[in-house]
């Protein structure tokens, strides 16, 4: 009924501003939707952080962007490996995250 479904996601972690921005792009058939979950980072150790998720943003075609508060759920992220290209982390509920650094065409990294 929906046709093809594609999903892309990225996580931006800004240690200086203590913010996290999780972004998911969905294409359901020909319709592109975006969801972002925003949060505040807690802690000083970049390898062992807590995140308080503060809001989510929903973007649908031809509609205004909607940002709604979250009930401030707390997440945790413990990084066990990190180099210039990859990060391996465990979430507070045991999930394993394998993240690859995105590079711009110039070779410059994002995040």
mmCIF file of C-alpha atoms in Angstrom, residues 4-97:
data_model
loop_
_atom_site.group_PDB
_atom_site.id
_atom_site.type_symbol
_atom_site.label_atom_id
_atom_site.label_comp_id
_atom_site.label_asym_id
_atom_site.label_seq_id
_atom_site.Cartn_x
_atom_site.Cartn_y
_atom_site.Cartn_z
ATOM 1 C CA UNK A 4 8.918 1.406 -0.842
ATOM 2 C CA UNK A 5 10.125 2.609 2.524
ATOM 3 C CA UNK A 6 13.601 4.041 3.085
ATOM 4 C CA UNK A 7 15.069 5.193 6.385
ATOM 5 C CA UNK A 8 18.164 7.239 7.145
ATOM 6 C CA UNK A 9 19.393 8.465 10.488
ATOM 7 C CA UNK A 10 22.183 10.492 12.006
ATOM 8 C CA UNK A 11 23.175 11.622 15.466
ATOM 9 C CA UNK A 12 24.836 14.965 16.134
ATOM 10 C CA UNK A 13 26.538 15.274 19.511
ATOM 11 C CA UNK A 14 27.889 18.712 20.437
ATOM 12 C CA UNK A 15 29.991 18.414 23.585
ATOM 13 C CA UNK A 16 30.647 22.163 23.771
ATOM 14 C CA UNK A 17 26.990 23.205 23.789
ATOM 15 C CA UNK A 18 25.980 19.986 25.627
ATOM 16 C CA UNK A 19 23.259 19.196 23.048
ATOM 17 C CA UNK A 20 22.294 16.101 21.082
ATOM 18 C CA UNK A 21 20.188 16.016 17.918
ATOM 19 C CA UNK A 22 18.988 12.623 16.672
ATOM 20 C CA UNK A 23 17.602 12.883 13.122
ATOM 21 C CA UNK A 24 15.561 10.317 11.197
ATOM 22 C CA UNK A 25 14.456 10.733 7.577
ATOM 23 C CA UNK A 26 11.701 8.475 6.250
ATOM 24 C CA UNK A 27 10.457 8.108 2.726
ATOM 25 C CA UNK A 28 7.132 6.297 2.619
ATOM 26 C CA UNK A 29 6.392 5.756 -1.051
ATOM 27 C CA UNK A 30 6.876 9.253 -2.442
ATOM 28 C CA UNK A 31 6.327 11.103 0.848
ATOM 29 C CA UNK A 32 9.371 12.331 2.796
ATOM 30 C CA UNK A 33 9.042 12.846 6.569
ATOM 31 C CA UNK A 34 11.611 13.939 9.133
ATOM 32 C CA UNK A 35 11.705 13.381 12.884
ATOM 33 C CA UNK A 36 14.246 14.900 15.257
ATOM 34 C CA UNK A 37 14.683 14.158 18.964
ATOM 35 C CA UNK A 38 16.574 16.879 20.839
ATOM 36 C CA UNK A 39 18.238 16.626 24.220
ATOM 37 C CA UNK A 40 20.664 17.998 26.775
ATOM 38 C CA UNK A 41 23.899 16.161 27.621
ATOM 39 C CA UNK A 42 24.815 15.586 31.255
ATOM 40 C CA UNK A 43 28.257 14.725 32.562
ATOM 41 C CA UNK A 44 31.810 15.708 31.729
ATOM 42 C CA UNK A 45 33.173 12.386 30.431
ATOM 43 C CA UNK A 46 32.652 12.278 26.649
ATOM 44 C CA UNK A 47 32.810 8.448 26.763
ATOM 45 C CA UNK A 48 30.068 8.085 29.395
ATOM 46 C CA UNK A 49 27.201 10.542 28.923
ATOM 47 C CA UNK A 50 23.617 10.845 30.044
ATOM 48 C CA UNK A 51 21.033 12.529 27.841
ATOM 49 C CA UNK A 52 17.786 14.162 28.915
ATOM 50 C CA UNK A 53 15.532 14.208 25.860
ATOM 51 C CA UNK A 54 13.639 17.500 25.846
ATOM 52 C CA UNK A 55 11.556 17.650 22.665
ATOM 53 C CA UNK A 56 10.844 16.141 19.275
ATOM 54 C CA UNK A 57 10.254 17.832 15.946
ATOM 55 C CA UNK A 58 8.034 16.435 13.192
ATOM 56 C CA UNK A 59 8.311 17.657 9.593
ATOM 57 C CA UNK A 60 5.723 16.544 7.041
ATOM 58 C CA UNK A 61 5.397 17.806 3.470
ATOM 59 C CA UNK A 62 3.179 20.858 2.976
ATOM 60 C CA UNK A 63 2.602 21.286 6.720
ATOM 61 C CA UNK A 64 4.277 23.543 9.272
ATOM 62 C CA UNK A 65 7.029 21.989 11.396
ATOM 63 C CA UNK A 66 5.752 20.871 14.810
ATOM 64 C CA UNK A 67 7.939 20.779 17.935
ATOM 65 C CA UNK A 68 6.526 19.199 21.074
ATOM 66 C CA UNK A 69 8.054 18.725 24.525
ATOM 67 C CA UNK A 70 8.898 15.281 25.856
ATOM 68 C CA UNK A 71 8.372 14.211 29.472
ATOM 69 C CA UNK A 72 12.164 14.453 29.833
ATOM 70 C CA UNK A 73 13.137 10.773 29.546
ATOM 71 C CA UNK A 74 16.729 10.029 30.485
ATOM 72 C CA UNK A 75 19.047 7.975 28.282
ATOM 73 C CA UNK A 76 22.650 6.888 28.675
ATOM 74 C CA UNK A 77 25.418 6.355 26.176
ATOM 75 C CA UNK A 78 28.731 4.649 27.006
ATOM 76 C CA UNK A 79 31.277 4.753 24.178
ATOM 77 C CA UNK A 80 33.534 1.701 24.110
ATOM 78 C CA UNK A 81 35.432 2.478 20.879
ATOM 79 C CA UNK A 82 35.941 5.645 18.885
ATOM 80 C CA UNK A 83 38.280 6.613 16.066
ATOM 81 C CA UNK A 84 38.146 9.067 13.173
ATOM 82 C CA UNK A 85 35.584 7.012 11.275
ATOM 83 C CA UNK A 86 33.524 4.938 13.698
ATOM 84 C CA UNK A 87 32.008 4.966 17.169
ATOM 85 C CA UNK A 88 30.715 1.933 19.102
ATOM 86 C CA UNK A 89 28.433 2.738 22.022
ATOM 87 C CA UNK A 90 26.026 1.001 24.391
ATOM 88 C CA UNK A 91 22.769 2.606 25.416
ATOM 89 C CA UNK A 92 21.357 2.568 28.928
ATOM 90 C CA UNK A 93 19.061 -0.373 28.056
ATOM 91 C CA UNK A 94 21.883 -2.436 26.511
ATOM 92 C CA UNK A 95 21.384 -1.542 22.829
ATOM 93 C CA UNK A 96 24.536 -1.511 20.689
ATOM 94 C CA UNK A 97 25.031 1.508 18.418
#
